[in-house]
Amino acid sequence: MQLKDMSRQWWKEGVVYQIYPRSFQDSNGDGIGDLRGIIQRLDYIASLGVDIVWLNPIYKSPNYDNGYDISDYRDIMDDFGTMSDFEEMLAGFHARGIKVVMDLVVNHSSSEHEWFKASRSSRDNPYRDYYHWWPAEKGTPPERWSYFDEQGSAWAFDEQTNAYYLHYFDKTQPDLNWENPKVRQEIFDMMHYWFKKGIDGFRMDVITFISKHDGYPEFEGVHGDKMIDVYASGPRLHQYLHEMNREVLQHYDIMTVAEGPGTNLENIHDLVDEDREELNMNYHFEHVELGLDARKIVNDDHKDLVKFKKIMSAWATAFDEKGWGTQWHTNHDFPRQVTWFGDDSPEHREQSSKLLSTFLLTMRGTPYYYMGDEIGMTNAKFESIEDYNDLMTINWYNLTVAEGGDAQKLLESHKLSGRDNARTPFQWDSTTNAGFSEGTPWLKVTGNYTDINVAAQEGDPDSPLNFFRKLTKLRKDNLTLVYGAYNLLLPDDKYIYAYTRSLDDDVILVVLNYSSEEQVVQLPEASAQCEVLINNYQALEKTANDYKLAPWQAVVLRLE
Ligand code: GLC
Ligand code: CA
């Protein structure tokens, strides 16, 4: 690949850092992270060398799903502060050269949104068609699966008007009716409102679900979470996104990224290719769902490196000609990277977390890096259902109990896969509550915070934190790591993930030992001569092109 052929964009070259505001820093002792907490930590965020911050939803919300149930799209959640706090925070990021991307949650609103209150009040209310209703006199509506519902159904019966409303998520999250042009106009106006305030983009929550199939047909033989693919193939999805692009997005220098359940290598180009004029990027779930069965019951596949490499390689090369990809391991919905993909035992935690960060920052596609991974935070692994806050784990637990299923098995699996694992308070130091809050945190702090925290790692040049800082700089200094072609080596090796990135005459080799044992491996002739760019061990043992790699060793080399 040649640099001159690349369409260069800031959102391709930047590193995204995701902040879950509820768990980042509490500034007033109520146990809940907030915007003033983020303001206090701006210098820390800038010190990481990240370029773009994505904030999970901070809009007004009754918080049944922690802000993914919005009751007012144009105001700030009481727990998080005020609009003037927001403006101060935004200016603070911009002053440090960091862009700010907000969450856009418009597949559904909260059931406490004024639109829904009006919509459910009577069948002839002007807001009735803002949501999807099925009148009860037509009988029971066709089966639709819900992610969070305690009974599993996406239709909730509402007595007031003798009708069912649609909710792909919790019953407090009714789906907005995009078929109604007034709904689209409201959403587009609201997007302009935030862009005019100066934000730099949107991460679009389950945006692939916005178009529903006309008349709610039965999907023969499609049940449960298999419906995700059907939900993502609504007939007017691309029409709506193109309209959004024309009406809103193309008027600003901003970035967009779809959260894309149901996206795959066959359909992704329709969403992100430039000539489609829809969105810039998408994130898929193929790699993080490896090892997850229904209700996030875990199987061993998440440790299968050969399968993982196959998925990552297909996505890393999918955008060589058109479109652009993303890379991520963890977010507020998925477990901590070191627990899921690495080894979180005290012996291997630090090295494996550095290896995983090396992977994300040397792959083709914009890295989306989750807060706390830079210090190697681990899963919380709650023992009891009482410790959980997340409605997903709680509702699935209750559903399993009601079915007479194995609730203990679900609980065991959720120690590995549950969403609350990545939502525990950020670990700043070894004082009470990890320096997150002077009050009682809304979710328990993970027990290992006295060992794993920012203060302990700041002064140590070899800490995961300082290693992450070196990686952001390495990516910035080497456009080969951004735009260079990706080429997988040793596809069948069960322990080693090795690949090259090449741009113009420059070739960078990445070698990662995904195991807690030493591995010996032979790499291409060309690697006999090379310059080490980064290494999570002091030394690299090699003779010519034979490499002896220590457990979880990660090295990046420039070939000469
Ligand atoms: C997305 C969010 C998740 C939320 C859901 C419903 O998957 O990432 O946290 O619960 O959408 O909005
Ligand atoms: Ca607070």
Coordinates of C-alpha atoms in Angstrom, one line a residue, residues 124-497:
D124 CA -55.3 9.3 18.6
N125 CA -52.6 11.3 20.4
P126 CA -50.4 13.1 17.8
Y127 CA -47.4 11.2 19.3
R128 CA -49.0 7.8 18.9
D129 CA -46.9 7.0 15.8
Y130 CA -43.6 7.9 17.4
Y131 CA -43.5 4.3 18.6
H132 CA -44.5 0.9 17.3
W133 CA -48.0 -0.3 18.5
W134 CA -49.9 -3.5 17.9
P135 CA -53.6 -3.2 18.8
A136 CA -54.8 -6.1 21.0
E137 CA -57.9 -6.7 18.9
K138 CA -55.6 -8.1 16.2
G139 CA -54.6 -10.9 18.6
T140 CA -51.1 -11.6 20.0
P141 CA -48.4 -9.9 18.0
P142 CA -45.9 -12.0 16.1
E143 CA -42.9 -13.3 18.1
R144 CA -40.1 -10.7 18.7
W145 CA -37.2 -11.4 21.0
S146 CA -36.0 -8.9 23.6
Y147 CA -32.5 -8.6 24.9
F148 CA -33.5 -7.7 28.4
D149 CA -37.1 -8.6 29.0
E150 CA -37.7 -10.8 32.1
Q151 CA -40.2 -12.8 30.0
G152 CA -38.1 -12.7 26.9
S153 CA -40.7 -10.9 24.7
A154 CA -40.2 -7.6 22.9
W155 CA -43.9 -6.8 23.1
A156 CA -45.3 -5.2 26.2
F157 CA -49.0 -5.0 26.8
D158 CA -50.2 -1.5 27.8
E159 CA -53.6 -1.5 29.4
Q160 CA -54.4 2.1 28.9
T161 CA -54.9 1.8 25.1
N162 CA -55.3 -2.0 24.9
A163 CA -52.2 -2.4 22.7
Y164 CA -48.7 -3.8 22.8
Y165 CA -45.6 -1.7 22.2
L166 CA -42.3 -2.9 20.8
H167 CA -39.1 -2.9 22.8
Y168 CA -36.1 -4.8 21.5
F169 CA -34.4 -4.0 24.9
D170 CA -36.0 -3.5 28.3
K171 CA -39.7 -2.6 28.6
T172 CA -38.5 0.8 29.8
Q173 CA -36.9 1.3 26.3
P174 CA -39.7 1.5 23.7
D175 CA -38.4 1.4 20.1
L176 CA -38.9 4.7 18.2
N177 CA -40.8 4.5 14.9
W178 CA -38.3 5.6 12.2
E179 CA -40.9 5.0 9.6
N180 CA -42.5 8.3 10.8
P181 CA -40.8 11.2 9.1
K182 CA -41.5 13.4 12.1
V183 CA -39.4 11.1 14.3
R184 CA -36.5 11.3 11.9
Q185 CA -36.8 15.1 11.8
E186 CA -36.8 15.3 15.6
I187 CA -33.7 13.1 15.8
F188 CA -31.9 15.1 13.1
D189 CA -32.7 18.4 14.8
M190 CA -31.3 17.0 18.1
M191 CA -28.1 15.9 16.3
H192 CA -27.7 19.5 14.9
Y193 CA -28.2 20.8 18.4
W194 CA -25.2 18.8 19.8
F195 CA -23.0 19.5 16.7
K196 CA -23.6 23.2 17.2
K197 CA -22.4 22.8 20.8
G198 CA -19.2 21.6 19.2
I199 CA -19.1 17.8 19.7
D200 CA -17.0 15.9 17.2
G201 CA -19.1 12.9 16.5
F202 CA -21.5 10.1 17.5
R203 CA -21.2 6.5 18.4
M204 CA -24.6 5.2 17.3
D205 CA -26.2 2.7 19.7
V206 CA -27.7 -0.4 18.0
I207 CA -28.2 1.8 14.9
T208 CA -28.5 -1.3 12.7
F209 CA -31.9 -2.0 14.3
I210 CA -33.8 1.3 13.4
S211 CA -35.7 0.0 10.4
K212 CA -38.5 -2.5 11.2
H213 CA -40.0 -5.0 8.8
D214 CA -43.4 -3.8 7.5
G215 CA -46.4 -5.3 9.3
Y216 CA -44.2 -7.3 11.7
P217 CA -44.2 -10.6 9.7
E218 CA -43.5 -14.0 11.4
F219 CA -39.9 -15.0 10.8
E220 CA -40.2 -18.7 10.1
G221 CA -38.0 -20.7 12.4
V222 CA -36.1 -17.7 13.8
H223 CA -36.2 -17.5 17.5
G224 CA -34.3 -15.9 20.4
D225 CA -31.1 -14.1 19.7
K226 CA -31.1 -15.5 16.2
M227 CA -33.4 -12.5 15.5
I228 CA -30.4 -10.1 15.7
D229 CA -29.6 -10.7 12.1
V230 CA -33.2 -10.1 11.1
Y231 CA -33.4 -6.9 13.2
A232 CA -30.3 -5.6 11.4
S233 CA -31.7 -6.1 8.0
G234 CA -34.7 -3.8 8.1
P235 CA -35.7 -2.7 4.6
R236 CA -35.0 1.0 5.0
L237 CA -31.9 1.0 7.2
H238 CA -29.7 2.4 4.5
Q239 CA -32.3 4.9 3.3
Y240 CA -32.5 6.4 6.8
L241 CA -28.7 6.5 7.3
H242 CA -28.2 8.1 3.9
E243 CA -30.9 10.7 4.8
M244 CA -29.2 11.3 8.1
N245 CA -25.9 11.8 6.3
R246 CA -27.4 14.3 3.9
E247 CA -29.5 16.2 6.4
V248 CA -26.9 16.3 9.2
L249 CA -23.6 14.5 9.1
Q250 CA -22.1 16.0 5.9
H251 CA -22.4 19.5 7.3
Y252 CA -19.7 19.0 9.9
D253 CA -16.2 17.8 10.3
I254 CA -17.1 14.9 12.6
M255 CA -16.9 11.1 12.8
T256 CA -19.5 8.5 13.2
V257 CA -19.3 4.9 14.3
A258 CA -22.1 2.4 14.3
E259 CA -22.5 -0.1 17.0
G260 CA -23.4 -2.9 14.6
P261 CA -25.1 -6.0 15.9
G262 CA -25.8 -8.1 12.9
T263 CA -23.1 -6.6 10.7
N264 CA -20.8 -9.1 8.9
L265 CA -18.3 -9.1 6.1
E266 CA -21.1 -9.4 3.5
N267 CA -23.2 -6.5 4.5
I268 CA -20.6 -4.1 6.1
H269 CA -19.6 -2.2 3.0
D270 CA -23.2 -0.9 2.5
L271 CA -22.8 0.9 5.8
V272 CA -19.2 2.3 5.7
D273 CA -18.0 2.7 2.2
E274 CA -17.4 6.4 1.4
D275 CA -19.5 6.4 -1.8
R276 CA -22.6 5.2 0.2
E277 CA -22.6 8.4 2.2
E278 CA -23.8 6.8 5.4
L279 CA -21.4 6.2 8.3
N280 CA -17.6 6.2 8.7
M281 CA -17.0 3.1 10.8
N282 CA -18.7 0.2 12.5
Y283 CA -17.9 -2.2 15.2
H284 CA -18.8 -5.8 14.9
F285 CA -19.0 -8.5 17.6
E286 CA -17.6 -11.6 15.9
H287 CA -14.4 -11.8 18.0
V288 CA -16.0 -10.9 21.4
E289 CA -18.8 -13.3 20.9
L290 CA -16.4 -16.2 20.2
G291 CA -17.0 -18.3 23.3
L292 CA -20.4 -16.9 24.2
D293 CA -23.6 -18.9 24.0
A294 CA -27.2 -17.6 24.6
R295 CA -27.5 -15.5 27.7
K296 CA -23.7 -15.1 27.7
I297 CA -23.1 -18.6 29.0
V298 CA -19.4 -19.2 28.3
N299 CA -17.6 -21.9 26.3
D300 CA -13.9 -22.4 25.7
D301 CA -13.8 -20.8 22.2
H302 CA -12.7 -17.5 23.5
K303 CA -9.3 -19.0 24.1
D304 CA -9.0 -20.4 20.5
L305 CA -6.3 -18.3 19.0
V306 CA -6.6 -19.8 15.5
K307 CA -10.3 -18.9 15.3
F308 CA -9.6 -15.5 16.7
K309 CA -6.9 -14.8 14.1
K310 CA -9.1 -15.8 11.3
I311 CA -11.8 -13.4 12.4
M312 CA -9.5 -10.5 13.0
S313 CA -7.6 -11.0 9.8
A314 CA -10.7 -11.0 7.7
W315 CA -11.9 -7.7 9.2
A316 CA -8.4 -6.2 9.1
T317 CA -8.2 -6.7 5.3
A318 CA -11.9 -5.9 4.6
F319 CA -11.3 -2.2 4.1
D320 CA -8.2 -2.2 2.0
E321 CA -10.1 -0.7 -0.9
K322 CA -13.1 1.1 0.6
G323 CA -14.5 1.9 4.0
W324 CA -12.7 1.8 7.3
G325 CA -12.6 -0.6 10.3
T326 CA -12.3 -0.5 14.1
Q327 CA -10.5 -2.6 16.7
W328 CA -11.6 -3.2 20.2
H329 CA -11.6 -5.8 23.0
T330 CA -13.6 -4.4 25.9
N331 CA -16.4 -1.9 26.4
H332 CA -19.1 -1.3 29.0
D333 CA -20.9 -4.4 27.6
F334 CA -18.0 -6.9 27.5
P335 CA -15.6 -8.3 30.0
R336 CA -12.1 -6.8 30.8
Q337 CA -9.7 -7.7 28.0
V338 CA -7.1 -9.2 30.4
T339 CA -9.6 -11.6 31.9
W340 CA -11.3 -12.6 28.6
F341 CA -8.3 -12.7 26.1
G342 CA -5.3 -12.7 28.5
D343 CA -4.4 -14.2 31.8
D344 CA -5.5 -12.2 34.8
S345 CA -3.5 -14.2 37.4
P346 CA -1.0 -12.1 39.4
E347 CA 1.8 -13.8 37.5
H348 CA 0.8 -12.9 34.0
R349 CA -1.6 -10.1 34.3
E350 CA 0.7 -7.2 33.5
Q351 CA 2.4 -8.8 30.6
S352 CA -0.8 -10.1 29.0
S353 CA -2.5 -6.8 29.4
K354 CA 0.5 -5.1 27.6
L355 CA 0.3 -7.7 24.9
L356 CA -3.4 -7.0 24.3
S357 CA -2.8 -3.3 24.2
T358 CA 0.0 -3.9 21.7
F359 CA -2.4 -5.8 19.5
L360 CA -5.1 -3.1 19.5
L361 CA -2.6 -0.4 18.7
T362 CA -0.8 -2.1 15.9
M363 CA -3.8 -3.4 13.9
R364 CA -5.5 -1.9 10.9
G365 CA -8.6 0.0 12.0
T366 CA -9.2 2.8 14.5
P367 CA -8.5 1.5 18.1
Y368 CA -11.4 1.9 20.6
Y369 CA -9.7 1.5 24.0
Y370 CA -11.7 1.1 27.2
M371 CA -10.9 3.1 30.3
G372 CA -9.0 1.0 32.9
D373 CA -7.5 -1.4 30.4
E374 CA -4.4 0.8 30.4
I375 CA -3.7 -0.3 34.0
G376 CA -4.8 -3.9 33.4
M377 CA -8.1 -3.7 35.4
T378 CA -9.6 -7.2 35.7
N379 CA -13.2 -8.6 35.8
A380 CA -14.9 -8.0 39.2
K381 CA -16.2 -11.6 39.2
F382 CA -19.1 -11.0 41.6
E383 CA -20.1 -14.0 43.7
S384 CA -23.7 -13.1 44.2
I385 CA -26.6 -11.9 42.1
E386 CA -27.1 -9.2 44.8
D387 CA -23.8 -7.6 43.8
Y388 CA -25.1 -7.0 40.2
N389 CA -26.6 -3.7 39.0
D390 CA -27.0 -4.6 35.3
L391 CA -30.5 -5.4 34.2
M392 CA -29.2 -7.9 31.7
T393 CA -27.6 -10.2 34.2
I394 CA -30.4 -9.7 36.7
N395 CA -33.3 -10.3 34.2
W396 CA -31.6 -13.3 32.6
Y397 CA -31.0 -14.7 36.1
N398 CA -34.7 -14.3 37.0
L399 CA -35.8 -15.7 33.7
T400 CA -33.6 -18.7 34.2
V401 CA -34.9 -19.2 37.7
A402 CA -38.5 -18.9 36.4
E403 CA -37.8 -21.6 33.7
G404 CA -36.4 -23.9 36.4
G405 CA -33.0 -23.7 34.6
D406 CA -29.5 -23.7 35.9
A407 CA -29.2 -20.2 37.5
Q408 CA -25.9 -21.1 39.2
K409 CA -24.3 -21.9 35.8
L410 CA -25.5 -18.5 34.5
L411 CA -23.9 -16.8 37.6
E412 CA -20.6 -18.7 37.1
S413 CA -20.5 -17.7 33.4
H414 CA -21.3 -14.1 34.2
K415 CA -18.2 -13.8 36.3
L416 CA -16.5 -14.1 33.0
S417 CA -19.0 -12.5 30.6
G418 CA -21.3 -10.2 32.6
R419 CA -21.5 -6.5 31.7
D420 CA -20.9 -5.2 35.2
N421 CA -17.3 -6.6 35.1
A422 CA -16.2 -3.7 33.0
R423 CA -18.4 -1.1 34.8
T424 CA -16.8 -1.2 38.3
P425 CA -15.3 2.1 39.5
F426 CA -12.0 3.2 38.0
Q427 CA -9.0 2.3 40.2
W428 CA -7.1 5.5 40.8
D429 CA -5.1 4.7 44.0
S430 CA -5.1 2.4 47.0
T431 CA -7.2 4.6 49.3
T432 CA -10.8 3.8 50.2
N433 CA -12.9 3.1 47.1
A434 CA -9.8 3.2 45.0
G435 CA -10.0 7.1 45.0
F436 CA -13.1 6.9 42.9
S437 CA -15.5 8.3 45.5
E438 CA -15.8 9.4 49.1
G439 CA -19.3 8.0 49.3
T440 CA -20.5 4.5 48.7
P441 CA -19.9 3.6 45.1
W442 CA -23.0 2.7 43.0
L443 CA -21.2 -0.6 42.1
K444 CA -18.6 -2.4 44.2
V445 CA -15.0 -1.6 43.6
T446 CA -13.0 -4.7 42.4
G447 CA -11.1 -6.2 45.3
N448 CA -7.6 -6.0 43.7
Y449 CA -7.6 -2.2 43.5
T450 CA -4.9 -2.0 46.1
D451 CA -2.5 -3.7 43.6
I452 CA -3.9 -2.4 40.4
N453 CA -4.3 1.4 40.3
V454 CA -2.9 4.5 38.5
A455 CA -0.9 5.8 41.5
A456 CA 1.0 2.6 41.8
Q457 CA 1.8 2.6 38.0
E458 CA 2.7 6.2 37.4
G459 CA 6.2 6.0 38.7
D460 CA 7.1 2.6 37.2
P461 CA 8.5 2.9 33.7
D462 CA 7.5 -0.7 33.0
S463 CA 3.9 -0.5 34.2
P464 CA 1.0 -1.3 31.8
L465 CA 0.1 2.3 32.1
N466 CA 3.4 3.6 30.8
F467 CA 3.6 0.9 28.2
F468 CA 0.2 2.1 26.9
R469 CA 1.6 5.6 26.6
K470 CA 4.5 4.3 24.6
L471 CA 2.1 2.5 22.3
T472 CA 0.0 5.6 21.6
K473 CA 3.1 7.4 20.7
L474 CA 4.4 4.5 18.5
R475 CA 1.2 4.5 16.5
K476 CA 1.3 8.3 16.1
D477 CA 4.9 8.2 14.9
N478 CA 4.3 5.4 12.4
L479 CA 1.6 5.9 9.8
T480 CA 2.5 2.3 8.7
L481 CA 0.6 1.1 11.8
V482 CA -2.5 3.2 10.7
Y483 CA -2.6 2.7 6.9
G484 CA -0.2 -0.1 6.2
A485 CA -1.4 -3.4 4.6
Y486 CA -2.0 -6.2 7.1
N487 CA -0.6 -9.6 6.4
L488 CA -1.0 -12.6 8.7
L489 CA 1.9 -15.0 9.3
L490 CA 1.6 -18.5 10.8
P491 CA -2.2 -18.7 10.6
D492 CA -2.3 -22.2 12.2
D493 CA -0.1 -21.5 15.2
K494 CA -2.1 -22.0 18.3
Y495 CA 0.0 -19.7 20.5
I496 CA 1.6 -17.1 18.3
Y497 CA -0.1 -14.2 16.6

